Amino acid sequence: MTQYLSSTRYSRTLRRFSGHAYHFINKLGCKQNEQLHFILVHDPKNQNKRFSSSSNHPAMTLHKPLNLLEKSSPQFTLFSKRNKHIHVLSQNKRGYAVFMEINYRETKSSEFNKIRAQFIDVDLNKISVHLDTKEQVKQMIESIKADPTEQFQSITVKKNKQGRYHLLALRKKQRVKKLKNAFIKKYRNQIKDTMIVETKNGYHIYWVVQGGSVSKFVPIQKALAKKFSSDPMITNLSRVMRIPGFFHMKNPQSPFMVRIRQLGRKKPFSQEEIINSLALGPIK
């Protein structure tokens, strides 16, 4: 990574955001004695894949209680299954993204017993659709190319085993930046009290929860995804999310420091407040 970032810029970036991981974890309401569960996934080798802490994708599964966690991300070390110490930033430099399980359970095999947050993943860098015929593909390509506001770096079409076509159009960096600004402007009132983590291609938005019901988590996740047109797959209890203070490395030539844009209000939300303030109901 350092071949793409000058050593001065690299050091400055790390210093500026070194506390973001610890602030993020504390904001989620993690207790000092709670075991935190992490996954390190090699970004360049796993583009366009989604992860949960129970996934079978090649990854490093790590853990550490909050009371032993370093407060500066460059010093982060986590424990492997065999209690080997893993220096996280060194792995991040090698291309490994740093994810954390958001909700709480004591061990990887335990049931979830605490909802730390409701959250969404706003990914603005692509148009991804599945179509049935070549004619539909042609029409979709013509439609997106005809939009004068769009800017694409690539458009690919792949046919799957079921005979359907997957069209993937990746937007240029400048277009993603405009869409990020437009999203914040559009939903300013609805997200003004939330914690917002900025990623390379969008935002992760968290409504930190206290006293939440495990049974309501998935229905609320689905309603939030619909409300904000965000990733509809971010619904499972074992969902892991990128944590701030480390680099997004899917494109090693253009690493992006994931960072906290705003911490949000001090008082946690209740699930009922989220449902009522955003008019998500009824939630079953």
Short mmCIF file of C-alpha atoms in Angstrom, two decimals:
data_model
loop_
_atom_site.label_atom_id
_atom_site.label_comp_id
_atom_site.label_asym_id
_atom_site.label_seq_id
_atom_site.Cartn_x
_atom_site.Cartn_y
_atom_site.Cartn_z
CA MET A 1 0.00 0.00 0.00
CA THR A 2 2.82 2.42 0.79
CA GLN A 3 3.88 2.40 -2.84
CA TYR A 4 0.66 4.30 -3.59
CA LEU A 5 0.66 6.56 -0.52
CA SER A 6 3.72 8.63 0.32
CA SER A 7 5.13 7.80 3.76
CA THR A 8 4.30 11.31 4.99
CA ARG A 9 0.71 11.18 3.78
CA TYR A 10 0.33 7.63 5.06
CA SER A 11 1.55 8.54 8.56
CA ARG A 12 -0.59 11.66 8.64
CA THR A 13 -3.70 9.69 7.65
CA LEU A 14 -3.07 7.06 10.33
CA ARG A 15 -2.55 9.69 13.02
CA ARG A 16 -5.68 11.59 12.05
CA PHE A 17 -7.96 8.55 12.22
CA SER A 18 -6.10 6.37 14.74
CA GLY A 19 -8.79 6.70 17.40
CA HIS A 20 -11.79 6.07 15.17
CA ALA A 21 -11.97 2.30 15.68
CA TYR A 22 -12.00 2.60 19.46
CA HIS A 23 -14.52 5.49 19.39
CA PHE A 24 -16.73 3.39 17.07
CA ILE A 25 -16.68 0.37 19.38
CA ASN A 26 -17.39 2.47 22.45
CA LYS A 27 -20.24 4.28 20.69
CA LEU A 28 -21.88 0.90 20.03
CA GLY A 29 -22.21 0.49 23.79
CA CYS A 30 -19.81 -2.43 24.10
CA LYS A 31 -19.06 -3.31 27.72
CA GLN A 32 -15.51 -3.63 29.02
CA ASN A 33 -15.76 -7.38 29.64
CA GLU A 34 -17.58 -8.21 26.39
CA GLN A 35 -15.80 -10.34 23.82
CA LEU A 36 -15.58 -8.59 20.45
CA HIS A 37 -15.59 -10.72 17.30
CA PHE A 38 -13.70 -9.65 14.18
CA ILE A 39 -13.09 -10.98 10.69
CA LEU A 40 -10.23 -9.99 8.39
CA VAL A 41 -11.04 -10.62 4.73
CA HIS A 42 -8.66 -10.14 1.82
CA ASP A 43 -10.29 -7.26 -0.10
CA PRO A 44 -8.82 -7.64 -3.64
CA LYS A 45 -9.59 -11.39 -3.76
CA ASN A 46 -13.16 -11.01 -2.52
CA GLN A 47 -14.65 -8.14 -4.50
CA ASN A 48 -18.46 -8.10 -4.80
CA LYS A 49 -18.86 -10.65 -1.98
CA ARG A 50 -20.74 -10.08 1.27
CA PHE A 51 -19.78 -11.47 4.63
CA SER A 52 -21.27 -12.45 7.95
CA SER A 53 -19.40 -13.92 10.88
CA SER A 54 -20.73 -17.36 9.96
CA SER A 55 -19.64 -17.21 6.30
CA ASN A 56 -17.33 -19.78 4.73
CA HIS A 57 -15.19 -17.29 2.81
CA PRO A 58 -11.43 -17.52 3.51
CA ALA A 59 -10.79 -15.13 6.35
CA MET A 60 -9.09 -14.66 9.69
CA THR A 61 -11.53 -15.02 12.58
CA LEU A 62 -10.27 -13.02 15.55
CA HIS A 63 -11.46 -11.84 18.94
CA LYS A 64 -10.58 -9.72 21.97
CA PRO A 65 -12.43 -8.29 25.01
CA LEU A 66 -12.84 -4.52 25.00
CA ASN A 67 -10.89 -4.09 28.25
CA LEU A 68 -7.75 -5.42 26.51
CA LEU A 69 -8.21 -3.56 23.24
CA GLU A 70 -5.71 -0.86 22.30
CA LYS A 71 -7.13 2.64 21.84
CA SER A 72 -5.09 3.43 18.71
CA SER A 73 -5.75 1.39 15.56
CA PRO A 74 -2.06 1.21 14.52
CA GLN A 75 -1.45 -0.66 17.80
CA PHE A 76 -4.44 -3.02 17.48
CA THR A 77 -3.61 -6.68 18.11
CA LEU A 78 -6.32 -9.36 18.12
CA PHE A 79 -6.33 -13.01 19.17
CA SER A 80 -6.73 -15.92 16.76
CA LYS A 81 -8.49 -19.17 17.71
CA ARG A 82 -5.18 -20.44 19.07
CA ASN A 83 -4.61 -17.14 20.91
CA LYS A 84 -1.88 -16.07 18.54
CA HIS A 85 -1.47 -12.27 18.48
CA ILE A 86 -2.33 -10.74 15.09
CA HIS A 87 -1.23 -7.16 14.36
CA VAL A 88 -4.26 -5.80 12.51
CA LEU A 89 -2.71 -2.86 10.67
CA SER A 90 0.02 -5.10 9.21
CA GLN A 91 -2.70 -7.35 7.78
CA ASN A 92 -4.62 -4.30 6.56
CA LYS A 93 -1.52 -3.17 4.65
CA ARG A 94 -1.40 -6.61 3.00
CA GLY A 95 -4.93 -6.07 1.68
CA TYR A 96 -7.09 -7.44 4.50
CA ALA A 97 -10.24 -5.47 5.33
CA VAL A 98 -11.19 -5.25 9.00
CA PHE A 99 -14.77 -6.22 9.91
CA MET A 100 -16.49 -6.54 13.27
CA GLU A 101 -19.64 -8.35 14.34
CA ILE A 102 -22.02 -5.58 15.41
CA ASN A 103 -24.46 -7.45 17.64
CA TYR A 104 -23.34 -9.25 20.79
CA ARG A 105 -23.01 -12.90 21.66
CA GLU A 106 -20.53 -14.37 24.11
CA THR A 107 -18.95 -16.87 21.71
CA LYS A 108 -19.14 -17.59 17.98
CA SER A 109 -21.45 -20.54 18.70
CA SER A 110 -23.69 -18.71 21.19
CA GLU A 111 -27.10 -17.22 20.53
CA PHE A 112 -27.26 -13.46 20.15
CA ASN A 113 -28.46 -11.80 23.34
CA LYS A 114 -27.98 -8.07 22.68
CA ILE A 115 -28.71 -5.74 19.79
CA ARG A 116 -26.09 -3.01 19.75
CA ALA A 117 -27.45 -1.14 16.73
CA GLN A 118 -29.75 -1.11 13.75
CA PHE A 119 -27.79 -0.14 10.65
CA ILE A 120 -27.71 0.19 6.88
CA ASP A 121 -25.05 -0.05 4.17
CA VAL A 122 -25.41 2.65 1.50
CA ASP A 123 -23.31 1.53 -1.51
CA LEU A 124 -23.32 4.10 -4.31
CA ASN A 125 -20.60 2.91 -6.67
CA LYS A 126 -22.60 0.49 -8.78
CA ILE A 127 -25.79 -0.45 -10.56
CA SER A 128 -26.38 -4.17 -10.18
CA VAL A 129 -29.39 -5.87 -11.77
CA HIS A 130 -30.39 -9.37 -12.84
CA LEU A 131 -32.23 -9.69 -16.15
CA ASP A 132 -33.85 -12.54 -18.05
CA THR A 133 -33.09 -11.79 -21.72
CA LYS A 134 -30.41 -10.23 -23.93
CA GLU A 135 -32.97 -7.69 -25.06
CA GLN A 136 -33.53 -6.56 -21.47
CA VAL A 137 -29.77 -6.26 -21.04
CA LYS A 138 -29.50 -4.16 -24.18
CA GLN A 139 -32.33 -1.88 -23.06
CA MET A 140 -30.80 -1.44 -19.60
CA ILE A 141 -27.39 -0.53 -21.01
CA GLU A 142 -28.95 1.98 -23.40
CA SER A 143 -30.97 3.46 -20.55
CA ILE A 144 -28.07 3.99 -18.15
CA LYS A 145 -25.79 5.32 -20.91
CA ALA A 146 -28.47 7.81 -21.93
CA ASP A 147 -28.48 9.40 -18.46
CA PRO A 148 -26.26 12.50 -18.80
CA THR A 149 -25.57 12.59 -15.06
CA GLU A 150 -24.06 9.10 -14.91
CA GLN A 151 -20.35 8.34 -15.25
CA PHE A 152 -19.17 4.73 -15.54
CA GLN A 153 -15.74 3.20 -15.50
CA SER A 154 -17.02 -0.22 -16.65
CA ILE A 155 -20.16 -2.16 -17.56
CA THR A 156 -20.02 -5.96 -17.50
CA VAL A 157 -22.60 -8.66 -18.16
CA LYS A 158 -22.30 -12.26 -16.98
CA LYS A 159 -24.69 -15.16 -17.49
CA ASN A 160 -25.25 -17.39 -14.47
CA LYS A 161 -25.99 -21.10 -14.28
CA GLN A 162 -29.72 -20.42 -14.21
CA GLY A 163 -29.52 -18.59 -17.54
CA ARG A 164 -30.08 -15.11 -16.11
CA TYR A 165 -27.86 -12.13 -16.90
CA HIS A 166 -26.12 -10.07 -14.22
CA LEU A 167 -25.37 -6.53 -15.33
CA LEU A 168 -22.84 -4.66 -13.20
CA ALA A 169 -22.05 -1.01 -13.95
CA LEU A 170 -19.31 0.56 -11.83
CA ARG A 171 -19.42 4.32 -11.41
CA LYS A 172 -16.44 6.64 -11.61
CA LYS A 173 -15.01 8.16 -8.45
CA GLN A 174 -16.31 11.65 -9.27
CA ARG A 175 -19.86 10.36 -9.70
CA VAL A 176 -19.74 8.43 -6.43
CA LYS A 177 -18.62 11.59 -4.62
CA LYS A 178 -21.61 13.53 -5.99
CA LEU A 179 -24.02 10.74 -5.01
CA LYS A 180 -22.58 10.66 -1.49
CA ASN A 181 -23.22 14.37 -1.07
CA ALA A 182 -26.70 14.03 -2.55
CA PHE A 183 -27.57 11.20 -0.12
CA ILE A 184 -26.54 13.21 2.93
CA LYS A 185 -28.50 16.21 1.69
CA LYS A 186 -31.63 14.16 0.92
CA TYR A 187 -31.75 12.33 4.27
CA ARG A 188 -30.19 14.99 6.51
CA ASN A 189 -33.14 15.18 8.91
CA GLN A 190 -33.59 11.42 9.20
CA ILE A 191 -29.92 10.70 9.98
CA LYS A 192 -28.86 13.82 11.93
CA ASP A 193 -28.70 11.89 15.24
CA THR A 194 -27.12 8.71 13.91
CA MET A 195 -23.52 7.54 13.83
CA ILE A 196 -22.27 7.77 10.23
CA VAL A 197 -19.21 5.89 9.02
CA GLU A 198 -17.94 6.98 5.61
CA THR A 199 -16.66 4.22 3.33
CA LYS A 200 -15.05 4.46 -0.08
CA ASN A 201 -18.35 3.98 -1.90
CA GLY A 202 -20.93 5.32 0.52
CA TYR A 203 -21.94 5.22 4.17
CA HIS A 204 -22.70 2.84 7.00
CA ILE A 205 -25.35 4.45 9.19
CA TYR A 206 -26.00 3.25 12.76
CA TRP A 207 -28.89 3.80 15.12
CA VAL A 208 -27.24 2.70 18.37
CA VAL A 209 -29.85 0.79 20.37
CA GLN A 210 -30.40 0.16 24.06
CA GLY A 211 -32.77 -2.50 25.32
CA GLY A 212 -33.58 -3.79 21.84
CA SER A 213 -35.47 -6.98 21.05
CA VAL A 214 -33.51 -9.61 19.13
CA SER A 215 -36.72 -10.73 17.41
CA LYS A 216 -37.33 -7.23 15.99
CA PHE A 217 -33.82 -6.79 14.58
CA VAL A 218 -34.34 -8.41 11.16
CA PRO A 219 -37.75 -6.81 10.42
CA ILE A 220 -36.36 -3.37 11.28
CA GLN A 221 -33.26 -3.99 9.15
CA LYS A 222 -35.46 -4.85 6.17
CA ALA A 223 -37.62 -1.77 6.71
CA LEU A 224 -34.56 0.50 6.97
CA ALA A 225 -33.08 -0.92 3.76
CA LYS A 226 -36.34 -0.21 1.97
CA LYS A 227 -36.64 3.29 3.47
CA PHE A 228 -33.15 4.37 2.40
CA SER A 229 -32.77 2.19 -0.74
CA SER A 230 -29.69 0.64 0.84
CA ASP A 231 -28.25 -2.86 0.56
CA PRO A 232 -31.17 -5.29 1.17
CA MET A 233 -28.79 -8.07 2.26
CA ILE A 234 -27.71 -6.29 5.46
CA THR A 235 -30.32 -7.97 7.62
CA ASN A 236 -28.88 -10.96 9.51
CA LEU A 237 -27.97 -10.94 13.20
CA SER A 238 -24.40 -12.12 12.49
CA ARG A 239 -23.72 -9.30 10.03
CA VAL A 240 -20.21 -7.90 10.18
CA MET A 241 -19.33 -4.38 9.04
CA ARG A 242 -16.12 -2.55 8.20
CA ILE A 243 -14.77 -0.64 11.15
CA PRO A 244 -13.27 2.84 10.83
CA GLY A 245 -9.60 3.54 11.37
CA PHE A 246 -8.43 1.07 8.71
CA PHE A 247 -8.09 1.19 4.93
CA HIS A 248 -10.57 -0.08 2.33
CA MET A 249 -8.27 -2.10 0.05
CA LYS A 250 -10.38 -3.56 -2.76
CA ASN A 251 -8.33 -1.39 -5.11
CA PRO A 252 -4.78 -1.47 -3.67
CA GLN A 253 -3.83 1.39 -5.99
CA SER A 254 -6.44 3.62 -4.36
CA PRO A 255 -6.76 2.79 -0.63
CA PHE A 256 -9.43 4.68 1.29
CA MET A 257 -9.40 5.30 5.03
CA VAL A 258 -12.78 4.32 6.47
CA ARG A 259 -13.68 7.02 8.99
CA ILE A 260 -16.39 8.30 11.34
CA ARG A 261 -18.18 11.24 9.76
CA GLN A 262 -20.36 11.92 12.80
CA LEU A 263 -20.78 10.14 16.15
CA GLY A 264 -24.43 11.09 16.57
CA ARG A 265 -26.29 11.88 19.74
CA LYS A 266 -25.27 10.59 23.16
CA LYS A 267 -28.59 8.95 24.06
CA PRO A 268 -29.16 5.54 22.41
CA PHE A 269 -32.31 4.91 20.39
CA SER A 270 -35.06 2.50 21.27
CA GLN A 271 -36.32 0.30 18.46
CA GLU A 272 -39.77 1.85 18.89
CA GLU A 273 -38.33 5.33 18.41
CA ILE A 274 -36.64 4.24 15.18
CA ILE A 275 -39.86 2.72 13.89
CA ASN A 276 -41.99 5.73 14.77
CA SER A 277 -39.60 8.55 13.80
CA LEU A 278 -38.92 7.02 10.38
CA ALA A 279 -42.47 5.74 9.85
CA LEU A 280 -41.25 2.17 9.29
CA GLY A 281 -44.23 0.37 10.82
CA PRO A 282 -45.90 -1.87 11.26
CA ILE A 283 -43.00 -4.10 12.33
CA LYS A 284 -43.87 -7.69 13.19
#
